[in-house]
mmCIF file with all atom_site columns, C-alpha atoms in Angstrom:
data_model
loop_
_atom_site.group_PDB
_atom_site.id
_atom_site.type_symbol
_atom_site.label_atom_id
_atom_site.label_alt_id
_atom_site.label_comp_id
_atom_site.label_asym_id
_atom_site.label_entity_id
_atom_site.label_seq_id
_atom_site.pdbx_PDB_ins_code
_atom_site.Cartn_x
_atom_site.Cartn_y
_atom_site.Cartn_z
_atom_site.occupancy
_atom_site.B_iso_or_equiv
_atom_site.pdbx_formal_charge
_atom_site.auth_seq_id
_atom_site.auth_comp_id
_atom_site.auth_asym_id
_atom_site.auth_atom_id
_atom_site.pdbx_PDB_model_num
ATOM 1   C CA . UNK A 1 1   ? -96.122  54.494  22.183 1.00 0.00 ? 1   UNK A CA 1
ATOM 2   C CA . UNK A 1 2   ? -97.411  52.924  19.081 1.00 0.00 ? 2   UNK A CA 1
ATOM 3   C CA . UNK A 1 3   ? -96.550  49.501  20.349 1.00 0.00 ? 3   UNK A CA 1
ATOM 4   C CA . UNK A 1 4   ? -98.434  50.160  23.558 1.00 0.00 ? 4   UNK A CA 1
ATOM 5   C CA . UNK A 1 5   ? -101.582 51.178  21.578 1.00 0.00 ? 5   UNK A CA 1
ATOM 6   C CA . UNK A 1 6   ? -101.213 48.136  19.297 1.00 0.00 ? 6   UNK A CA 1
ATOM 7   C CA . UNK A 1 7   ? -100.766 45.694  22.226 1.00 0.00 ? 7   UNK A CA 1
ATOM 8   C CA . UNK A 1 8   ? -103.823 47.138  23.919 1.00 0.00 ? 8   UNK A CA 1
ATOM 9   C CA . UNK A 1 9   ? -105.860 46.910  20.714 1.00 0.00 ? 9   UNK A CA 1
ATOM 10  C CA . UNK A 1 10  ? -104.913 43.379  20.257 1.00 0.00 ? 10  UNK A CA 1
ATOM 11  C CA . UNK A 1 11  ? -105.664 42.464  23.848 1.00 0.00 ? 11  UNK A CA 1
ATOM 12  C CA . UNK A 1 12  ? -109.054 44.135  23.566 1.00 0.00 ? 12  UNK A CA 1
ATOM 13  C CA . UNK A 1 13  ? -109.711 42.211  20.134 1.00 0.00 ? 13  UNK A CA 1
ATOM 14  C CA . UNK A 1 14  ? -108.722 38.957  21.842 1.00 0.00 ? 14  UNK A CA 1
ATOM 15  C CA . UNK A 1 15  ? -111.051 39.512  24.627 1.00 0.00 ? 15  UNK A CA 1
ATOM 16  C CA . UNK A 1 16  ? -113.907 40.200  22.252 1.00 0.00 ? 16  UNK A CA 1
ATOM 17  C CA . UNK A 1 17  ? -113.120 37.106  20.249 1.00 0.00 ? 17  UNK A CA 1
ATOM 18  C CA . UNK A 1 18  ? -113.229 34.912  23.457 1.00 0.00 ? 18  UNK A CA 1
ATOM 19  C CA . UNK A 1 19  ? -116.417 36.384  24.607 1.00 0.00 ? 19  UNK A CA 1
ATOM 20  C CA . UNK A 1 20  ? -117.942 35.737  21.237 1.00 0.00 ? 20  UNK A CA 1
ATOM 21  C CA . UNK A 1 21  ? -116.669 32.169  20.973 1.00 0.00 ? 21  UNK A CA 1
ATOM 22  C CA . UNK A 1 22  ? -118.193 31.537  24.431 1.00 0.00 ? 22  UNK A CA 1
ATOM 23  C CA . UNK A 1 23  ? -121.471 32.844  23.336 1.00 0.00 ? 23  UNK A CA 1
ATOM 24  C CA . UNK A 1 24  ? -121.404 30.830  20.218 1.00 0.00 ? 24  UNK A CA 1
ATOM 25  C CA . UNK A 1 25  ? -120.409 27.730  22.261 1.00 0.00 ? 25  UNK A CA 1
ATOM 26  C CA . UNK A 1 26  ? -123.417 28.164  24.504 1.00 0.00 ? 26  UNK A CA 1
ATOM 27  C CA . UNK A 1 27  ? -125.816 28.475  21.606 1.00 0.00 ? 27  UNK A CA 1
ATOM 28  C CA . UNK A 1 28  ? -124.317 25.286  19.916 1.00 0.00 ? 28  UNK A CA 1
ATOM 29  C CA . UNK A 1 29  ? -124.622 23.324  23.060 1.00 0.00 ? 29  UNK A CA 1
ATOM 30  C CA . UNK A 1 30  ? -127.450 20.933  23.089 1.00 0.00 ? 30  UNK A CA 1
ATOM 31  C CA . UNK A 1 31  ? -130.218 21.845  25.444 1.00 0.00 ? 31  UNK A CA 1
ATOM 32  C CA . UNK A 1 32  ? -131.322 19.099  28.046 1.00 0.00 ? 32  UNK A CA 1
ATOM 33  C CA . UNK A 1 33  ? -134.999 18.517  27.712 1.00 0.00 ? 33  UNK A CA 1
ATOM 34  C CA . UNK A 1 34  ? -137.377 16.661  29.954 1.00 0.00 ? 34  UNK A CA 1
ATOM 35  C CA . UNK A 1 35  ? -139.958 13.965  29.043 1.00 0.00 ? 35  UNK A CA 1
ATOM 36  C CA . UNK A 1 36  ? -142.529 16.547  29.926 1.00 0.00 ? 36  UNK A CA 1
ATOM 37  C CA . UNK A 1 37  ? -141.538 18.483  26.869 1.00 0.00 ? 37  UNK A CA 1
ATOM 38  C CA . UNK A 1 38  ? -143.377 16.439  24.278 1.00 0.00 ? 38  UNK A CA 1
ATOM 39  C CA . UNK A 1 39  ? -140.411 14.364  23.008 1.00 0.00 ? 39  UNK A CA 1
ATOM 40  C CA . UNK A 1 40  ? -142.205 11.700  21.085 1.00 0.00 ? 40  UNK A CA 1
ATOM 41  C CA . UNK A 1 41  ? -145.293 11.769  18.636 1.00 0.00 ? 41  UNK A CA 1
ATOM 42  C CA . UNK A 1 42  ? -148.630 9.895   19.210 1.00 0.00 ? 42  UNK A CA 1
ATOM 43  C CA . UNK A 1 43  ? -147.996 8.069   16.020 1.00 0.00 ? 43  UNK A CA 1
ATOM 44  C CA . UNK A 1 44  ? -144.752 6.715   17.230 1.00 0.00 ? 44  UNK A CA 1
ATOM 45  C CA . UNK A 1 45  ? -146.315 5.639   20.522 1.00 0.00 ? 45  UNK A CA 1
ATOM 46  C CA . UNK A 1 46  ? -149.169 3.872   18.572 1.00 0.00 ? 46  UNK A CA 1
ATOM 47  C CA . UNK A 1 47  ? -146.557 2.020   16.460 1.00 0.00 ? 47  UNK A CA 1
ATOM 48  C CA . UNK A 1 48  ? -144.527 1.322   19.723 1.00 0.00 ? 48  UNK A CA 1
ATOM 49  C CA . UNK A 1 49  ? -147.640 -0.248  21.331 1.00 0.00 ? 49  UNK A CA 1
ATOM 50  C CA . UNK A 1 50  ? -147.622 -2.816  18.558 1.00 0.00 ? 50  UNK A CA 1
ATOM 51  C CA . UNK A 1 51  ? -143.866 -3.470  19.135 1.00 0.00 ? 51  UNK A CA 1
ATOM 52  C CA . UNK A 1 52  ? -144.254 -3.635  22.785 1.00 0.00 ? 52  UNK A CA 1
ATOM 53  C CA . UNK A 1 53  ? -147.142 -6.275  22.336 1.00 0.00 ? 53  UNK A CA 1
ATOM 54  C CA . UNK A 1 54  ? -144.912 -8.321  20.004 1.00 0.00 ? 54  UNK A CA 1
ATOM 55  C CA . UNK A 1 55  ? -141.442 -8.043  21.899 1.00 0.00 ? 55  UNK A CA 1
ATOM 56  C CA . UNK A 1 56  ? -142.120 -7.062  25.602 1.00 0.00 ? 56  UNK A CA 1
ATOM 57  C CA . UNK A 1 57  ? -145.557 -7.908  26.862 1.00 0.00 ? 57  UNK A CA 1
ATOM 58  C CA . UNK A 1 58  ? -145.080 -11.570 27.659 1.00 0.00 ? 58  UNK A CA 1
ATOM 59  C CA . UNK A 1 59  ? -142.506 -10.625 30.218 1.00 0.00 ? 59  UNK A CA 1
ATOM 60  C CA . UNK A 1 60  ? -143.386 -6.977  31.397 1.00 0.00 ? 60  UNK A CA 1
ATOM 61  C CA . UNK A 1 61  ? -147.315 -7.531  31.197 1.00 0.00 ? 61  UNK A CA 1
ATOM 62  C CA . UNK A 1 62  ? -150.041 -5.907  29.121 1.00 0.00 ? 62  UNK A CA 1
ATOM 63  C CA . UNK A 1 63  ? -150.228 -2.813  31.541 1.00 0.00 ? 63  UNK A CA 1
ATOM 64  C CA . UNK A 1 64  ? -146.456 -2.623  31.733 1.00 0.00 ? 64  UNK A CA 1
ATOM 65  C CA . UNK A 1 65  ? -146.721 -3.867  35.417 1.00 0.00 ? 65  UNK A CA 1
ATOM 66  C CA . UNK A 1 66  ? -143.719 -6.344  35.229 1.00 0.00 ? 66  UNK A CA 1
ATOM 67  C CA . UNK A 1 67  ? -143.820 -9.899  36.156 1.00 0.00 ? 67  UNK A CA 1
ATOM 68  C CA . UNK A 1 68  ? -141.519 -12.230 38.066 1.00 0.00 ? 68  UNK A CA 1
ATOM 69  C CA . UNK A 1 69  ? -138.032 -10.911 37.327 1.00 0.00 ? 69  UNK A CA 1
ATOM 70  C CA . UNK A 1 70  ? -139.213 -8.387  34.647 1.00 0.00 ? 70  UNK A CA 1
ATOM 71  C CA . UNK A 1 71  ? -139.449 -4.986  36.042 1.00 0.00 ? 71  UNK A CA 1
ATOM 72  C CA . UNK A 1 72  ? -142.398 -2.627  35.737 1.00 0.00 ? 72  UNK A CA 1
ATOM 73  C CA . UNK A 1 73  ? -142.081 -0.082  32.861 1.00 0.00 ? 73  UNK A CA 1
ATOM 74  C CA . UNK A 1 74  ? -144.829 2.216   34.303 1.00 0.00 ? 74  UNK A CA 1
ATOM 75  C CA . UNK A 1 75  ? -145.930 3.660   37.582 1.00 0.00 ? 75  UNK A CA 1
ATOM 76  C CA . UNK A 1 76  ? -144.376 4.825   40.804 1.00 0.00 ? 76  UNK A CA 1
ATOM 77  C CA . UNK A 1 77  ? -141.659 2.205   41.041 1.00 0.00 ? 77  UNK A CA 1
ATOM 78  C CA . UNK A 1 78  ? -140.536 2.556   37.358 1.00 0.00 ? 78  UNK A CA 1
ATOM 79  C CA . UNK A 1 79  ? -140.537 6.330   37.643 1.00 0.00 ? 79  UNK A CA 1
ATOM 80  C CA . UNK A 1 80  ? -138.551 6.562   41.017 1.00 0.00 ? 80  UNK A CA 1
ATOM 81  C CA . UNK A 1 81  ? -136.059 4.208   39.664 1.00 0.00 ? 81  UNK A CA 1
ATOM 82  C CA . UNK A 1 82  ? -135.376 6.203   36.538 1.00 0.00 ? 82  UNK A CA 1
ATOM 83  C CA . UNK A 1 83  ? -135.880 9.684   37.855 1.00 0.00 ? 83  UNK A CA 1
ATOM 84  C CA . UNK A 1 84  ? -133.129 12.026  37.039 1.00 0.00 ? 84  UNK A CA 1
ATOM 85  C CA . UNK A 1 85  ? -131.602 9.595   34.458 1.00 0.00 ? 85  UNK A CA 1
ATOM 86  C CA . UNK A 1 86  ? -132.095 9.907   30.714 1.00 0.00 ? 86  UNK A CA 1
ATOM 87  C CA . UNK A 1 87  ? -133.935 8.246   27.936 1.00 0.00 ? 87  UNK A CA 1
ATOM 88  C CA . UNK A 1 88  ? -130.404 7.357   26.564 1.00 0.00 ? 88  UNK A CA 1
ATOM 89  C CA . UNK A 1 89  ? -129.679 5.532   29.615 1.00 0.00 ? 89  UNK A CA 1
ATOM 90  C CA . UNK A 1 90  ? -132.941 3.599   29.369 1.00 0.00 ? 90  UNK A CA 1
ATOM 91  C CA . UNK A 1 91  ? -132.284 3.074   25.704 1.00 0.00 ? 91  UNK A CA 1
ATOM 92  C CA . UNK A 1 92  ? -128.908 1.494   26.220 1.00 0.00 ? 92  UNK A CA 1
ATOM 93  C CA . UNK A 1 93  ? -130.210 -0.751  28.995 1.00 0.00 ? 93  UNK A CA 1
ATOM 94  C CA . UNK A 1 94  ? -132.837 -2.066  26.616 1.00 0.00 ? 94  UNK A CA 1
ATOM 95  C CA . UNK A 1 95  ? -130.455 -2.237  23.794 1.00 0.00 ? 95  UNK A CA 1
ATOM 96  C CA . UNK A 1 96  ? -127.966 -4.246  25.632 1.00 0.00 ? 96  UNK A CA 1
ATOM 97  C CA . UNK A 1 97  ? -130.464 -6.604  27.785 1.00 0.00 ? 97  UNK A CA 1
ATOM 98  C CA . UNK A 1 98  ? -133.609 -7.144  25.902 1.00 0.00 ? 98  UNK A CA 1
ATOM 99  C CA . UNK A 1 99  ? -135.178 -9.379  25.013 1.00 0.00 ? 99  UNK A CA 1
ATOM 100 C CA . UNK A 1 100 ? -134.148 -11.617 27.812 1.00 0.00 ? 100 UNK A CA 1
ATOM 101 C CA . UNK A 1 101 ? -133.791 -14.589 25.620 1.00 0.00 ? 101 UNK A CA 1
ATOM 102 C CA . UNK A 1 102 ? -131.853 -12.712 22.859 1.00 0.00 ? 102 UNK A CA 1
ATOM 103 C CA . UNK A 1 103 ? -130.104 -9.617  24.290 1.00 0.00 ? 103 UNK A CA 1
ATOM 104 C CA . UNK A 1 104 ? -128.986 -6.944  21.910 1.00 0.00 ? 104 UNK A CA 1
ATOM 105 C CA . UNK A 1 105 ? -131.192 -8.057  18.906 1.00 0.00 ? 105 UNK A CA 1
ATOM 106 C CA . UNK A 1 106 ? -133.829 -5.339  19.161 1.00 0.00 ? 106 UNK A CA 1
ATOM 107 C CA . UNK A 1 107 ? -133.454 -2.499  16.364 1.00 0.00 ? 107 UNK A CA 1
ATOM 108 C CA . UNK A 1 108 ? -133.008 1.217   17.314 1.00 0.00 ? 108 UNK A CA 1
ATOM 109 C CA . UNK A 1 109 ? -136.499 1.743   15.739 1.00 0.00 ? 109 UNK A CA 1
ATOM 110 C CA . UNK A 1 110 ? -138.037 -0.925  17.836 1.00 0.00 ? 110 UNK A CA 1
ATOM 111 C CA . UNK A 1 111 ? -136.453 0.501   20.936 1.00 0.00 ? 111 UNK A CA 1
ATOM 112 C CA . UNK A 1 112 ? -137.557 4.074   20.427 1.00 0.00 ? 112 UNK A CA 1
ATOM 113 C CA . UNK A 1 113 ? -140.903 2.973   19.359 1.00 0.00 ? 113 UNK A CA 1
ATOM 114 C CA . UNK A 1 114 ? -141.301 1.054   22.843 1.00 0.00 ? 114 UNK A CA 1
ATOM 115 C CA . UNK A 1 115 ? -139.798 4.026   24.609 1.00 0.00 ? 115 UNK A CA 1
ATOM 116 C CA . UNK A 1 116 ? -142.526 6.295   23.006 1.00 0.00 ? 116 UNK A CA 1
ATOM 117 C CA . UNK A 1 117 ? -145.197 3.812   24.243 1.00 0.00 ? 117 UNK A CA 1
ATOM 118 C CA . UNK A 1 118 ? -143.910 3.752   27.543 1.00 0.00 ? 118 UNK A CA 1
ATOM 119 C CA . UNK A 1 119 ? -143.829 7.526   27.816 1.00 0.00 ? 119 UNK A CA 1
ATOM 120 C CA . UNK A 1 120 ? -147.321 7.677   26.472 1.00 0.00 ? 120 UNK A CA 1
ATOM 121 C CA . UNK A 1 121 ? -148.460 4.813   28.977 1.00 0.00 ? 121 UNK A CA 1
ATOM 122 C CA . UNK A 1 122 ? -146.808 6.948   31.825 1.00 0.00 ? 122 UNK A CA 1
ATOM 123 C CA . UNK A 1 123 ? -148.886 9.883   30.762 1.00 0.00 ? 123 UNK A CA 1
ATOM 124 C CA . UNK A 1 124 ? -146.112 12.101  29.384 1.00 0.00 ? 124 UNK A CA 1
ATOM 125 C CA . UNK A 1 125 ? -147.297 14.487  26.698 1.00 0.00 ? 125 UNK A CA 1
ATOM 126 C CA . UNK A 1 126 ? -146.797 13.743  23.039 1.00 0.00 ? 126 UNK A CA 1
ATOM 127 C CA . UNK A 1 127 ? -145.321 16.340  20.662 1.00 0.00 ? 127 UNK A CA 1
ATOM 128 C CA . UNK A 1 128 ? -144.562 17.039  17.011 1.00 0.00 ? 128 UNK A CA 1
ATOM 129 C CA . UNK A 1 129 ? -141.284 15.328  16.781 1.00 0.00 ? 129 UNK A CA 1
ATOM 130 C CA . UNK A 1 130 ? -140.406 11.664  16.967 1.00 0.00 ? 130 UNK A CA 1
ATOM 131 C CA . UNK A 1 131 ? -137.902 10.335  19.540 1.00 0.00 ? 131 UNK A CA 1
ATOM 132 C CA . UNK A 1 132 ? -134.546 10.118  17.859 1.00 0.00 ? 132 UNK A CA 1
ATOM 133 C CA . UNK A 1 133 ? -132.929 6.636   17.384 1.00 0.00 ? 133 UNK A CA 1
ATOM 134 C CA . UNK A 1 134 ? -129.515 7.575   18.600 1.00 0.00 ? 134 UNK A CA 1
ATOM 135 C CA . UNK A 1 135 ? -128.581 7.241   22.165 1.00 0.00 ? 135 UNK A CA 1
ATOM 136 C CA . UNK A 1 136 ? -126.332 10.243  22.124 1.00 0.00 ? 136 UNK A CA 1
ATOM 137 C CA . UNK A 1 137 ? -129.533 12.471  21.354 1.00 0.00 ? 137 UNK A CA 1
ATOM 138 C CA . UNK A 1 138 ? -131.760 10.573  23.890 1.00 0.00 ? 138 UNK A CA 1
ATOM 139 C CA . UNK A 1 139 ? -129.221 11.422  26.584 1.00 0.00 ? 139 UNK A CA 1
ATOM 140 C CA . UNK A 1 140 ? -130.233 15.119  26.232 1.00 0.00 ? 140 UNK A CA 1
ATOM 141 C CA . UNK A 1 141 ? -133.783 13.999  27.439 1.00 0.00 ? 141 UNK A CA 1
ATOM 142 C CA . UNK A 1 142 ? -134.121 13.506  31.190 1.00 0.00 ? 142 UNK A CA 1
ATOM 143 C CA . UNK A 1 143 ? -136.570 11.292  32.887 1.00 0.00 ? 143 UNK A CA 1
ATOM 144 C CA . UNK A 1 144 ? -138.459 13.518  35.448 1.00 0.00 ? 144 UNK A CA 1
ATOM 145 C CA . UNK A 1 145 ? -141.004 11.951  37.703 1.00 0.00 ? 145 UNK A CA 1
ATOM 146 C CA . UNK A 1 146 ? -142.745 15.174  38.168 1.00 0.00 ? 146 UNK A CA 1
ATOM 147 C CA . UNK A 1 147 ? -142.917 18.138  35.899 1.00 0.00 ? 147 UNK A CA 1
ATOM 148 C CA . UNK A 1 148 ? -139.802 20.466  36.145 1.00 0.00 ? 148 UNK A CA 1
ATOM 149 C CA . UNK A 1 149 ? -140.748 23.938  37.610 1.00 0.00 ? 149 UNK A CA 1
ATOM 150 C CA . UNK A 1 150 ? -139.209 26.175  35.037 1.00 0.00 ? 150 UNK A CA 1
ATOM 151 C CA . UNK A 1 151 ? -140.505 29.440  36.504 1.00 0.00 ? 151 UNK A CA 1
ATOM 152 C CA . UNK A 1 152 ? -143.742 31.119  35.932 1.00 0.00 ? 152 UNK A CA 1
ATOM 153 C CA . UNK A 1 153 ? -143.910 31.319  32.112 1.00 0.00 ? 153 UNK A CA 1
ATOM 154 C CA . UNK A 1 154 ? -147.179 33.056  30.888 1.00 0.00 ? 154 UNK A CA 1
#
């Protein structure tokens, strides 16, 4: 009888531990955000504008419209091409392929500055925290062409 009670108590304890571990894992899991959540600062975008002018403008244009083979970095075409992907995906594309004449030579700081400027130019809101410079963290920020509907929060 005591063995059955002990076994039942252990099974109950194990169930509670598993439930608690699952709850902790959910809290520790990174939350995906959207470019609509203010994921860069205005200062970062201003610095990124200078970097864009130095590194990108000659190919992508002064209004990010793209030229010849260089794609647009703003507007409907850009947003529809990247909709549903992440800033980490875009960061990696830039890191590996830009600038065209010296791929892979841009620093993480330059890339995130340019990304912040691109977000600002595309009229996504600025926030209080700078974009991170690590692709892994940027993969948690989704590019959404339109603002996600997250219910009626008032």
